[in-house]
Amino acid sequence: MYDIRGLNEECGIFGVWNHERASELTYIALHSLQHRGQEGAGIVCSNNDYLFGARGMGLLTEALTNDQLVSLRDFPHAIGHVRYATTGGSELSNVQPFLFKGHKGDLGLAHNGNLVNAISIRDALEDDGAIFQTSSDSEVLAHLIRKNKSRDRKQRIKTALKQLKGAFAYVILDEDSLTIAMDDHGVRPLMLGEVDGSYCVASETCAFTAIGAEYIRDVEPGELITLSDAGIDFDRYTDKEQPNMCSMEYIYFTRADSEFRHSSVYSIRKSLGRALAEETEVDADIVIGVPDSSLAAAKGFSEATGIKQEQGLLKNRYVGRTFTASGQEARERAVRMKLSPVRDVVEGKRIFVVDDSIVRGTTSRFIVKALRRAGAKEVHMGVSSPPLKNPCYYGIDVSTHAEIIASRKSNEEIRREIDADSLTYLSVGRMHDVYHSFGSRGQCDACFTGNYPIDIEEQLLPQEKDLKTKGV
Ligand code: SF4
């Protein structure tokens, strides 16, 4: 669903090569990745002869009809995509996977992430005669691949990928192969798995659980993996490698049962909660996690402090997609519909609320107010991530500077605005300590620190506010 706090994932991708139920597995996998995007979904399949696809707007169950799924049934290779738009408008032409037909063969493509030099590449390609079908940044790769004259398919893809800057996890399908590519910073997650002897790839391992696949390992920055009837080929498209996995994936976006480097996100979040406890000097009667993404951090906080964790807030899981919550009043109404305090649990208590992030402050303000109304004596707020201060250009729709409360206000000002008795954030240093303890090779923390690991193309900066309407 659209997130009322102003944080939205961009996309989820999946691919499988040589499986007799390829499209069915893709559908099931996309269903488990639905939290990464709800604006559109699609599947493109190959039968070694040609590519065929279906896509639609909305949740997966709305986007693809039974008839469409039946028409995809006999294809042994497939890629799929669920989308939340950060660049490109919200329209069917931007729903992936894209499918391009040409005399050199067909090409299907699905992308998670955001390219930061797509505007200049697109301008140059258009000046050279290219006609784009979509307003999505993802399409430039297809043009770059097609433009290359090399007879070697892998070389064409490598040369094209080298021209891209930004965050990308791509699955590229043609008649003979499925190519998996990760940018040299490895910003977005991508996992390799195996199902019934066939290789598959997914944004998160929860997709593997759903289809009964075994999780093999994370795809590494700069890696290029090709699946074909000849087997699996491991290669790189670049020698450069500077791991900067998105910190917000661990904190908020990824499902708690998914894994990074064979550690569950649940365990990582619990450790973030423990680290927050080490940096907090508050006494309380109970700890409450904001459902669902903060429950693991609240558990860690509770274990570290010995303060009992209770379910003091309930989440209504059936708030529909129609509540897109634009505008302050609508956002407040959406939070009220979504979260509700349990009076018996909170009445007369000093409460420590653990949340994973504060974007605009709307949710936090509502939570504090609702808990006080339900009889809480004190309401302290702890955030299991550092203050979120900067927009993201790498595939997460973290609002603009103007909407992010911590980019304008000090911690004390935020505390006053949300009316909490105290407010504690996790420090950047402790956050990194936690990630390193789980085997992280390097994290992007730009939305907390402003240190962007990949230079942003200048045209993107002034367009920060209207990327969604203009597209790339
Ligand atoms: S800026 Fe923040 S949300 Fe964007 S990739 Fe970096 S850590 Fe993730």
GROMACS .gro file of C-alpha atoms and ligand atoms in nm:
model
  480
    1MET     CA    1   0.000   0.000   0.000
    2TYR     CA    2   0.100   0.362  -0.038
    3ASP     CA    3   0.286   0.446   0.280
    4ILE     CA    4   0.129   0.718   0.487
    5ARG     CA    5   0.466   0.819   0.623
    6GLY     CA    6   0.598   0.910   0.278
    7LEU     CA    7   0.834   0.616   0.229
    8ASN     CA    8   0.766   0.395  -0.067
    9GLU     CA    9   0.961   0.112  -0.218
   10GLU     CA   10   1.014   0.125  -0.587
   11CYS     CA   11   0.998  -0.224  -0.727
   12GLY     CA   12   1.035  -0.596  -0.691
   13ILE     CA   13   1.174  -0.823  -0.962
   14PHE     CA   14   1.191  -1.197  -1.024
   15GLY     CA   15   1.326  -1.427  -1.295
   16VAL     CA   16   1.349  -1.801  -1.356
   17TRP     CA   17   1.510  -2.000  -1.636
   18ASN     CA   18   1.400  -2.339  -1.762
   19HIS     CA   19   1.115  -2.441  -1.536
   20GLU     CA   20   0.797  -2.606  -1.661
   21ARG     CA   21   0.589  -2.376  -1.437
   22ALA     CA   22   0.793  -2.059  -1.500
   23SER     CA   23   0.502  -1.813  -1.524
   24GLU     CA   24   0.320  -1.969  -1.227
   25LEU     CA   25   0.635  -1.945  -1.011
   26THR     CA   26   0.682  -1.586  -1.125
   27TYR     CA   27   0.324  -1.501  -1.030
   28ILE     CA   28   0.363  -1.654  -0.683
   29ALA     CA   29   0.700  -1.483  -0.632
   30LEU     CA   30   0.560  -1.145  -0.736
   31HIS     CA   31   0.275  -1.194  -0.493
   32SER     CA   32   0.526  -1.225  -0.206
   33LEU     CA   33   0.706  -0.912  -0.335
   34GLN     CA   34   0.385  -0.710  -0.351
   35HIS     CA   35   0.494  -0.488  -0.058
   36ARG     CA   36   0.766  -0.346  -0.288
   37GLY     CA   37   0.517  -0.200  -0.534
   38GLN     CA   38   0.142  -0.190  -0.588
   39GLU     CA   39   0.095   0.036  -0.889
   40GLY     CA   40   0.138  -0.226  -1.158
   41ALA     CA   41   0.268  -0.574  -1.231
   42GLY     CA   42   0.368  -0.785  -1.527
   43ILE     CA   43   0.529  -1.104  -1.654
   44VAL     CA   44   0.728  -1.159  -1.975
   45CYS     CA   45   0.804  -1.514  -2.086
   46SER     CA   46   1.029  -1.678  -2.344
   47ASN     CA   47   1.012  -2.013  -2.523
   48ASN     CA   48   1.355  -1.992  -2.693
   49ASP     CA   49   1.176  -1.873  -3.004
   50TYR     CA   50   1.000  -1.551  -2.909
   51LEU     CA   51   0.893  -1.347  -2.604
   52PHE     CA   52   0.537  -1.289  -2.489
   53GLY     CA   53   0.405  -1.086  -2.197
   54ALA     CA   54   0.116  -0.947  -1.999
   55ARG     CA   55   0.098  -0.654  -1.762
   56GLY     CA   56  -0.158  -0.434  -1.593
   57MET     CA   57  -0.221  -0.164  -1.337
   58GLY     CA   58  -0.278  -0.216  -0.966
   59LEU     CA   59  -0.211  -0.508  -0.734
   60LEU     CA   60  -0.093  -0.830  -0.896
   61THR     CA   61  -0.435  -0.992  -0.859
   62GLU     CA   62  -0.593  -0.696  -1.040
   63ALA     CA   63  -0.314  -0.647  -1.294
   64LEU     CA   64  -0.314  -0.995  -1.452
   65THR     CA   65  -0.629  -1.183  -1.549
   66ASN     CA   66  -0.671  -1.559  -1.546
   67ASP     CA   67  -0.684  -1.563  -1.928
   68GLN     CA   68  -0.352  -1.378  -1.943
   69LEU     CA   69  -0.194  -1.622  -1.699
   70VAL     CA   70  -0.318  -1.918  -1.905
   71SER     CA   71  -0.163  -1.764  -2.218
   72LEU     CA   72   0.176  -1.754  -2.041
   73ARG     CA   73   0.157  -2.111  -1.914
   74ASP     CA   74   0.367  -2.301  -2.166
   75PHE     CA   75   0.675  -2.080  -2.161
   76PRO     CA   76   0.975  -2.221  -1.969
   77HIS     CA   77   1.152  -1.892  -1.897
   78ALA     CA   78   1.007  -1.583  -1.729
   79ILE     CA   79   1.077  -1.250  -1.564
   80GLY     CA   80   0.834  -1.045  -1.356
   81HIS     CA   81   0.800  -0.707  -1.193
   82VAL     CA   82   0.587  -0.525  -0.936
   83ARG     CA   83   0.611  -0.150  -0.954
   84TYR     CA   84   0.588   0.158  -0.742
   85ALA     CA   85   0.669   0.461  -0.955
   86THR     CA   86   0.939   0.705  -0.848
   87THR     CA   87   1.030   0.811  -1.202
   88GLY     CA   88   0.793   0.795  -1.493
   89GLY     CA   89   0.423   0.851  -1.453
   90SER     CA   90   0.171   0.609  -1.309
   91GLU     CA   91   0.044   0.465  -1.636
   92LEU     CA   92   0.035   0.129  -1.812
   93SER     CA   93   0.315   0.212  -2.056
   94ASN     CA   94   0.553   0.241  -1.760
   95VAL     CA   95   0.456  -0.095  -1.608
   96GLN     CA   96   0.732  -0.351  -1.644
   97PRO     CA   97   0.871  -0.586  -1.763
   98PHE     CA   98   0.914  -0.392  -2.087
   99LEU     CA   99   0.898  -0.603  -2.402
  100PHE     CA  100   1.073  -0.486  -2.718
  101LYS     CA  101   1.034  -0.658  -3.054
  102GLY     CA  102   1.295  -0.621  -3.327
  103HIS     CA  103   1.451  -0.788  -3.628
  104LYS     CA  104   1.751  -0.882  -3.413
  105GLY     CA  105   1.520  -1.061  -3.168
  106ASP     CA  106   1.301  -0.984  -2.870
  107LEU     CA  107   1.410  -0.828  -2.543
  108GLY     CA  108   1.232  -0.822  -2.207
  109LEU     CA  109   1.356  -0.609  -1.922
  110ALA     CA  110   1.269  -0.541  -1.558
  111HIS     CA  111   1.449  -0.296  -1.330
  112ASN     CA  112   1.458  -0.218  -0.960
  113GLY     CA  113   1.633   0.104  -0.861
  114ASN     CA  114   1.682   0.444  -1.016
  115LEU     CA  115   1.933   0.564  -1.273
  116VAL     CA  116   2.086   0.904  -1.198
  117ASN     CA  117   2.215   0.973  -1.550
  118ALA     CA  118   1.910   0.857  -1.745
  119ILE     CA  119   1.818   1.209  -1.859
  120SER     CA  120   2.143   1.277  -2.041
  121ILE     CA  121   2.154   0.925  -2.191
  122ARG     CA  122   1.796   0.958  -2.309
  123ASP     CA  123   1.858   1.303  -2.458
  124ALA     CA  124   2.159   1.171  -2.649
  125LEU     CA  125   1.969   0.864  -2.772
  126GLU     CA  126   1.674   1.077  -2.884
  127ASP     CA  127   1.907   1.316  -3.066
  128ASP     CA  128   2.036   1.006  -3.241
  129GLY     CA  129   1.688   0.905  -3.355
  130ALA     CA  130   1.567   0.674  -3.075
  131ILE     CA  131   1.195   0.685  -2.997
  132PHE     CA  132   1.109   0.594  -2.640
  133GLN     CA  133   0.792   0.401  -2.554
  134THR     CA  134   0.778   0.504  -2.188
  135SER     CA  135   0.876   0.785  -1.952
  136SER     CA  136   1.062   0.543  -1.723
  137ASP     CA  137   1.438   0.570  -1.664
  138SER     CA  138   1.462   0.190  -1.702
  139GLU     CA  139   1.406   0.193  -2.078
  140VAL     CA  140   1.742   0.353  -2.163
  141LEU     CA  141   1.918   0.019  -2.108
  142ALA     CA  142   1.717  -0.151  -2.384
  143HIS     CA  143   1.815   0.123  -2.630
  144LEU     CA  144   2.181   0.108  -2.529
  145ILE     CA  145   2.185  -0.271  -2.578
  146ARG     CA  146   2.012  -0.247  -2.916
  147LYS     CA  147   2.237   0.036  -3.036
  148ASN     CA  148   2.553  -0.165  -2.980
  149LYS     CA  149   2.683  -0.331  -3.297
  150SER     CA  150   2.877  -0.615  -3.133
  151ARG     CA  151   2.771  -0.966  -3.241
  152ASP     CA  152   2.839  -1.092  -2.890
  153ARG     CA  153   2.519  -1.061  -2.685
  154LYS     CA  154   2.699  -1.049  -2.349
  155GLN     CA  155   2.939  -0.785  -2.476
  156ARG     CA  156   2.648  -0.570  -2.591
  157ILE     CA  157   2.493  -0.588  -2.245
  158LYS     CA  158   2.825  -0.520  -2.069
  159THR     CA  159   2.896  -0.213  -2.282
  160ALA     CA  160   2.545  -0.081  -2.219
  161LEU     CA  161   2.562  -0.136  -1.843
  162LYS     CA  162   2.894   0.048  -1.821
  163GLN     CA  163   2.719   0.363  -1.941
  164LEU     CA  164   2.465   0.360  -1.658
  165LYS     CA  165   2.505   0.544  -1.328
  166GLY     CA  166   2.280   0.492  -1.031
  167ALA     CA  167   2.108   0.203  -0.862
  168PHE     CA  168   2.002  -0.091  -1.073
  169ALA     CA  169   1.915  -0.453  -1.035
  170TYR     CA  170   1.812  -0.571  -1.383
  171VAL     CA  171   1.671  -0.895  -1.520
  172ILE     CA  172   1.698  -0.906  -1.899
  173LEU     CA  173   1.530  -1.180  -2.102
  174ASP     CA  174   1.583  -1.275  -2.463
  175GLU     CA  175   1.517  -1.593  -2.662
  176ASP     CA  176   1.839  -1.760  -2.547
  177SER     CA  177   1.915  -1.632  -2.200
  178LEU     CA  178   1.818  -1.453  -1.881
  179THR     CA  179   2.078  -1.197  -1.772
  180ILE     CA  180   2.101  -1.069  -1.414
  181ALA     CA  181   2.291  -0.743  -1.355
  182MET     CA  182   2.370  -0.547  -1.040
  183ASP     CA  183   2.518  -0.196  -1.030
  184ASP     CA  184   2.872  -0.160  -0.894
  185HIS     CA  185   2.742  -0.016  -0.562
  186GLY     CA  186   2.489  -0.295  -0.508
  187VAL     CA  187   2.230  -0.049  -0.376
  188ARG     CA  188   1.918  -0.262  -0.427
  189PRO     CA  189   1.887  -0.622  -0.308
  190LEU     CA  190   1.899  -0.913  -0.550
  191MET     CA  191   1.921  -1.278  -0.453
  192LEU     CA  192   2.008  -1.593  -0.642
  193GLY     CA  193   1.814  -1.913  -0.577
  194GLU     CA  194   1.744  -2.259  -0.710
  195VAL     CA  195   1.409  -2.428  -0.756
  196ASP     CA  196   1.370  -2.790  -0.874
  197GLY     CA  197   1.716  -2.773  -1.034
  198SER     CA  198   1.647  -2.441  -1.212
  199TYR     CA  199   1.806  -2.109  -1.121
  200CYS     CA  200   1.595  -1.813  -1.018
  201VAL     CA  201   1.656  -1.458  -0.897
  202ALA     CA  202   1.446  -1.229  -0.677
  203SER     CA  203   1.458  -0.894  -0.499
  204GLU     CA  204   1.399  -1.071  -0.169
  205THR     CA  205   1.433  -1.424  -0.038
  206CYS     CA  206   1.069  -1.425   0.080
  207ALA     CA  207   0.992  -1.493  -0.288
  208PHE     CA  208   1.204  -1.811  -0.269
  209THR     CA  209   1.016  -1.929   0.039
  210ALA     CA  210   0.687  -1.876  -0.145
  211ILE     CA  211   0.789  -2.090  -0.446
  212GLY     CA  212   0.986  -2.352  -0.251
  213ALA     CA  213   1.326  -2.238  -0.383
  214GLU     CA  214   1.657  -2.261  -0.203
  215TYR     CA  215   1.834  -1.929  -0.138
  216ILE     CA  216   2.190  -1.958  -0.269
  217ARG     CA  217   2.348  -1.615  -0.218
  218ASP     CA  218   2.322  -1.237  -0.271
  219VAL     CA  219   2.415  -1.104  -0.616
  220GLU     CA  220   2.732  -0.895  -0.571
  221PRO     CA  221   2.793  -0.534  -0.687
  222GLY     CA  222   2.906  -0.523  -1.051
  223GLU     CA  223   2.811  -0.886  -1.109
  224LEU     CA  224   2.665  -1.016  -1.435
  225ILE     CA  225   2.508  -1.361  -1.425
  226THR     CA  226   2.371  -1.535  -1.733
  227LEU     CA  227   2.125  -1.823  -1.721
  228SER     CA  228   2.082  -2.022  -2.042
  229ASP     CA  229   2.034  -2.378  -2.161
  230ALA     CA  230   2.414  -2.411  -2.127
  231GLY     CA  231   2.382  -2.354  -1.749
  232ILE     CA  232   2.488  -2.063  -1.532
  233ASP     CA  233   2.770  -1.821  -1.615
  234PHE     CA  234   2.920  -1.590  -1.349
  235ASP     CA  235   3.092  -1.278  -1.478
  236ARG     CA  236   3.126  -0.905  -1.405
  237TYR     CA  237   3.044  -0.611  -1.630
  238THR     CA  238   3.291  -0.389  -1.444
  239ASP     CA  239   3.600  -0.428  -1.226
  240LYS     CA  240   3.478  -0.144  -1.007
  241GLU     CA  241   3.307  -0.239  -0.683
  242GLN     CA  242   3.204  -0.012  -0.397
  243PRO     CA  243   2.932  -0.183  -0.191
  244ASN     CA  244   2.664   0.058  -0.071
  245MET     CA  245   2.354  -0.146   0.004
  246CYS     CA  246   2.055   0.073   0.095
  247SER     CA  247   2.028   0.104   0.474
  248MET     CA  248   1.654   0.161   0.453
  249GLU     CA  249   1.607  -0.186   0.304
  250TYR     CA  250   1.715  -0.333   0.640
  251ILE     CA  251   1.530  -0.077   0.850
  252TYR     CA  252   1.197  -0.065   0.676
  253PHE     CA  253   1.140  -0.189   0.322
  254THR     CA  254   1.235  -0.553   0.313
  255ARG     CA  255   1.000  -0.810   0.460
  256ALA     CA  256   1.114  -0.926   0.806
  257ASP     CA  257   1.130  -1.291   0.692
  258SER     CA  258   1.363  -1.208   0.400
  259GLU     CA  259   1.738  -1.255   0.437
  260PHE     CA  260   2.054  -1.066   0.351
  261ARG     CA  261   2.376  -1.266   0.348
  262HIS     CA  262   2.180  -1.548   0.513
  263SER     CA  263   2.070  -1.336   0.812
  264SER     CA  264   1.703  -1.256   0.851
  265VAL     CA  265   1.587  -0.896   0.839
  266TYR     CA  266   1.400  -0.976   1.160
  267SER     CA  267   1.732  -1.043   1.339
  268ILE     CA  268   1.892  -0.732   1.193
  269ARG     CA  269   1.600  -0.515   1.306
  270LYS     CA  270   1.610  -0.673   1.650
  271SER     CA  271   1.976  -0.576   1.675
  272LEU     CA  272   1.893  -0.220   1.567
  273GLY     CA  273   1.645  -0.214   1.857
  274ARG     CA  274   1.914  -0.341   2.095
  275ALA     CA  275   2.154  -0.072   1.973
  276LEU     CA  276   1.886   0.192   2.025
  277ALA     CA  277   1.843   0.068   2.383
  278GLU     CA  278   2.216   0.120   2.445
  279GLU     CA  279   2.180   0.482   2.338
  280THR     CA  280   1.861   0.555   2.532
  281GLU     CA  281   1.826   0.675   2.892
  282VAL     CA  282   1.459   0.633   2.960
  283ASP     CA  283   1.269   0.433   3.214
  284ALA     CA  284   0.930   0.300   3.107
  285ASP     CA  285   0.671   0.039   3.210
  286ILE     CA  286   0.617  -0.113   2.866
  287VAL     CA  287   0.768  -0.108   2.515
  288ILE     CA  288   0.539  -0.085   2.213
  289GLY     CA  289   0.648  -0.140   1.852
  290VAL     CA  290   0.466   0.039   1.571
  291PRO     CA  291   0.321  -0.244   1.361
  292ASP     CA  292   0.444  -0.412   1.152
  293SER     CA  293   0.792  -0.304   1.050
  294SER     CA  294   0.901  -0.188   1.399
  295LEU     CA  295   0.794  -0.494   1.600
  296ALA     CA  296   1.132  -0.665   1.566
  297ALA     CA  297   1.322  -0.353   1.677
  298ALA     CA  298   1.084  -0.319   1.975
  299LYS     CA  299   1.158  -0.682   2.065
  300GLY     CA  300   1.532  -0.610   2.062
  301PHE     CA  301   1.481  -0.296   2.270
  302SER     CA  302   1.271  -0.493   2.518
  303GLU     CA  303   1.528  -0.772   2.549
  304ALA     CA  304   1.814  -0.527   2.601
  305THR     CA  305   1.636  -0.317   2.864
  306GLY     CA  306   1.428  -0.583   3.036
  307ILE     CA  307   1.118  -0.366   2.982
  308LYS     CA  308   0.822  -0.583   2.881
  309GLN     CA  309   0.700  -0.558   2.521
  310GLU     CA  310   0.324  -0.529   2.475
  311GLN     CA  311   0.097  -0.496   2.176
  312GLY     CA  312  -0.030  -0.147   2.252
  313LEU     CA  313  -0.103  -0.049   1.893
  314LEU     CA  314  -0.308  -0.246   1.643
  315LYS     CA  315  -0.290  -0.206   1.269
  316ASN     CA  316  -0.589  -0.226   1.039
  317ARG     CA  317  -0.459  -0.433   0.748
  318TYR     CA  318  -0.750  -0.353   0.524
  319VAL     CA  319  -0.699   0.018   0.461
  320GLY     CA  320  -0.752   0.029   0.087
  321ARG     CA  321  -0.540   0.166  -0.191
  322THR     CA  322  -0.794   0.439  -0.255
  323PHE     CA  323  -0.654   0.622   0.047
  324THR     CA  324  -0.350   0.757  -0.126
  325ALA     CA  325  -0.312   1.013   0.151
  326SER     CA  326  -0.189   1.318  -0.028
  327GLY     CA  327  -0.218   1.637   0.175
  328GLN     CA  328  -0.176   1.671   0.548
  329GLU     CA  329  -0.541   1.622   0.643
  330ALA     CA  330  -0.579   1.311   0.429
  331ARG     CA  331  -0.257   1.169   0.573
  332GLU     CA  332  -0.380   1.222   0.929
  333ARG     CA  333  -0.709   1.052   0.843
  334ALA     CA  334  -0.518   0.761   0.689
  335VAL     CA  335  -0.304   0.716   1.003
  336ARG     CA  336  -0.617   0.722   1.221
  337MET     CA  337  -0.772   0.452   1.006
  338LYS     CA  338  -0.458   0.244   1.016
  339LEU     CA  339  -0.339   0.251   1.378
  340SER     CA  340  -0.536   0.218   1.697
  341PRO     CA  341  -0.423   0.198   2.064
  342VAL     CA  342  -0.528  -0.082   2.302
  343ARG     CA  343  -0.661   0.105   2.607
  344ASP     CA  344  -0.621  -0.179   2.860
  345VAL     CA  345  -0.255  -0.212   2.765
  346VAL     CA  346  -0.155   0.154   2.774
  347GLU     CA  347  -0.376   0.312   3.043
  348GLY     CA  348  -0.176   0.457   3.333
  349LYS     CA  349   0.157   0.337   3.186
  350ARG     CA  350   0.485   0.505   3.098
  351ILE     CA  351   0.529   0.390   2.740
  352PHE     CA  352   0.835   0.365   2.519
  353VAL     CA  353   0.728   0.351   2.154
  354VAL     CA  354   0.976   0.210   1.904
  355ASP     CA  355   0.932   0.321   1.543
  356ASP     CA  356   1.170   0.254   1.256
  357SER     CA  357   1.166   0.601   1.104
  358ILE     CA  358   1.011   0.947   1.115
  359VAL     CA  359   0.955   1.113   0.778
  360ARG     CA  360   0.698   1.392   0.805
  361GLY     CA  361   0.612   1.337   1.172
  362THR     CA  362   0.241   1.286   1.099
  363THR     CA  363   0.237   0.924   1.218
  364SER     CA  364   0.443   0.992   1.531
  365ARG     CA  365   0.226   1.287   1.629
  366PHE     CA  366  -0.087   1.076   1.588
  367ILE     CA  367   0.060   0.784   1.785
  368VAL     CA  368   0.158   1.003   2.080
  369LYS     CA  369  -0.181   1.174   2.081
  370ALA     CA  370  -0.373   0.847   2.052
  371LEU     CA  371  -0.174   0.684   2.334
  372ARG     CA  372  -0.226   0.984   2.562
  373ARG     CA  373  -0.600   0.982   2.485
  374ALA     CA  374  -0.607   0.612   2.575
  375GLY     CA  375  -0.465   0.702   2.918
  376ALA     CA  376  -0.087   0.669   2.881
  377LYS     CA  377   0.099   0.854   3.159
  378GLU     CA  378   0.414   0.922   2.956
  379VAL     CA  379   0.495   0.858   2.590
  380HIS     CA  380   0.861   0.835   2.490
  381MET     CA  381   0.960   0.782   2.128
  382GLY     CA  382   1.264   0.585   2.010
  383VAL     CA  383   1.357   0.556   1.643
  384SER     CA  384   1.562   0.254   1.534
  385SER     CA  385   1.734   0.456   1.261
  386PRO     CA  386   1.915   0.793   1.251
  387PRO     CA  387   1.720   1.112   1.166
  388LEU     CA  388   1.608   1.093   0.805
  389LYS     CA  389   1.712   1.425   0.652
  390ASN     CA  390   1.767   1.389   0.277
  391PRO     CA  391   1.582   1.264  -0.031
  392CYS     CA  392   1.681   0.942  -0.202
  393TYR     CA  393   1.779   0.937  -0.570
  394TYR     CA  394   1.845   0.563  -0.586
  395GLY     CA  395   1.497   0.416  -0.611
  396ILE     CA  396   1.315   0.501  -0.289
  397ASP     CA  397   1.043   0.762  -0.288
  398VAL     CA  398   1.160   0.947   0.024
  399SER     CA  399   0.979   1.278  -0.020
  400THR     CA  400   1.155   1.609  -0.087
  401HIS     CA  401   1.359   1.809   0.164
  402ALA     CA  402   1.059   2.030   0.234
  403GLU     CA  403   0.850   1.734   0.349
  404ILE     CA  404   1.115   1.566   0.565
  405ILE     CA  405   1.078   1.699   0.917
  406ALA     CA  406   1.438   1.628   1.030
  407SER     CA  407   1.582   1.828   0.741
  408ARG     CA  408   1.415   2.140   0.883
  409LYS     CA  409   1.401   2.084   1.259
  410SER     CA  410   1.630   1.981   1.544
  411ASN     CA  411   1.555   1.670   1.751
  412GLU     CA  412   1.416   1.886   2.030
  413GLU     CA  413   1.191   2.072   1.786
  414ILE     CA  414   1.065   1.741   1.647
  415ARG     CA  415   1.003   1.611   2.001
  416ARG     CA  416   0.793   1.919   2.072
  417GLU     CA  417   0.609   1.889   1.743
  418ILE     CA  418   0.512   1.527   1.798
  419ASP     CA  419   0.448   1.603   2.169
  420ALA     CA  420   0.658   1.313   2.304
  421ASP     CA  421   0.812   1.318   2.653
  422SER     CA  422   1.145   1.226   2.497
  423LEU     CA  423   1.280   1.143   2.153
  424THR     CA  424   1.585   0.928   2.084
  425TYR     CA  425   1.728   0.832   1.747
  426LEU     CA  426   1.981   0.559   1.676
  427SER     CA  427   2.320   0.708   1.582
  428VAL     CA  428   2.469   0.656   1.236
  429GLY     CA  429   2.775   0.487   1.389
  430ARG     CA  430   2.576   0.229   1.584
  431MET     CA  431   2.359   0.159   1.279
  432HIS     CA  432   2.671   0.074   1.078
  433ASP     CA  433   2.806  -0.137   1.367
  434VAL     CA  434   2.491  -0.348   1.351
  435TYR     CA  435   2.514  -0.391   0.974
  436HIS     CA  436   2.880  -0.490   0.989
  437SER     CA  437   2.802  -0.748   1.256
  438PHE     CA  438   2.569  -0.911   1.001
  439GLY     CA  439   2.836  -0.923   0.730
  440SER     CA  440   2.754  -0.602   0.542
  441ARG     CA  441   3.031  -0.496   0.305
  442GLY     CA  442   2.917  -0.131   0.302
  443GLN     CA  443   2.596   0.066   0.333
  444CYS     CA  444   2.445   0.372   0.170
  445ASP     CA  445   2.340   0.615   0.444
  446ALA     CA  446   2.282   0.923   0.225
  447CYS     CA  447   1.929   0.993   0.346
  448PHE     CA  448   2.073   1.023   0.697
  449THR     CA  449   2.411   1.186   0.630
  450GLY     CA  450   2.378   1.354   0.288
  451ASN     CA  451   2.687   1.163   0.170
  452TYR     CA  452   2.562   1.032  -0.164
  453PRO     CA  453   2.785   0.747  -0.281
  454ILE     CA  454   2.687   0.798  -0.648
  455ASP     CA  455   2.702   1.148  -0.793
  456ILE     CA  456   2.361   1.280  -0.890
  457GLU     CA  457   2.316   1.419  -1.238
  458GLU     CA  458   2.252   1.791  -1.204
  459GLN     CA  459   1.923   1.783  -1.391
  460LEU     CA  460   1.778   1.558  -1.121
  461LEU     CA  461   1.832   1.802  -0.836
  462PRO     CA  462   1.601   2.091  -0.936
  463GLN     CA  463   1.343   1.836  -1.052
  464GLU     CA  464   1.336   1.674  -0.713
  465LYS     CA  465   0.981   1.792  -0.655
  466ASP     CA  466   0.820   1.680  -0.977
  467LEU     CA  467   1.003   1.367  -1.085
  468LYS     CA  468   0.681   1.173  -1.073
  469THR     CA  469   0.491   1.399  -1.305
  470LYS     CA  470   0.768   1.466  -1.551
  471GLY     CA  471   0.925   1.125  -1.572
  472VAL     CA  472   1.278   1.092  -1.700
  473SF4     S1  473   1.960   0.740   0.025
  473SF4    FE1  474   1.864   0.621   0.190
  473SF4     S2  475   1.686   0.522   0.095
  473SF4    FE2  476   1.823   0.590  -0.071
  473SF4     S3  477   1.955   0.414  -0.116
  473SF4    FE3  478   2.064   0.541   0.033
  473SF4     S4  479   2.006   0.454   0.233
  473SF4    FE4  480   1.858   0.380   0.081
   0.00000   0.00000   0.00000
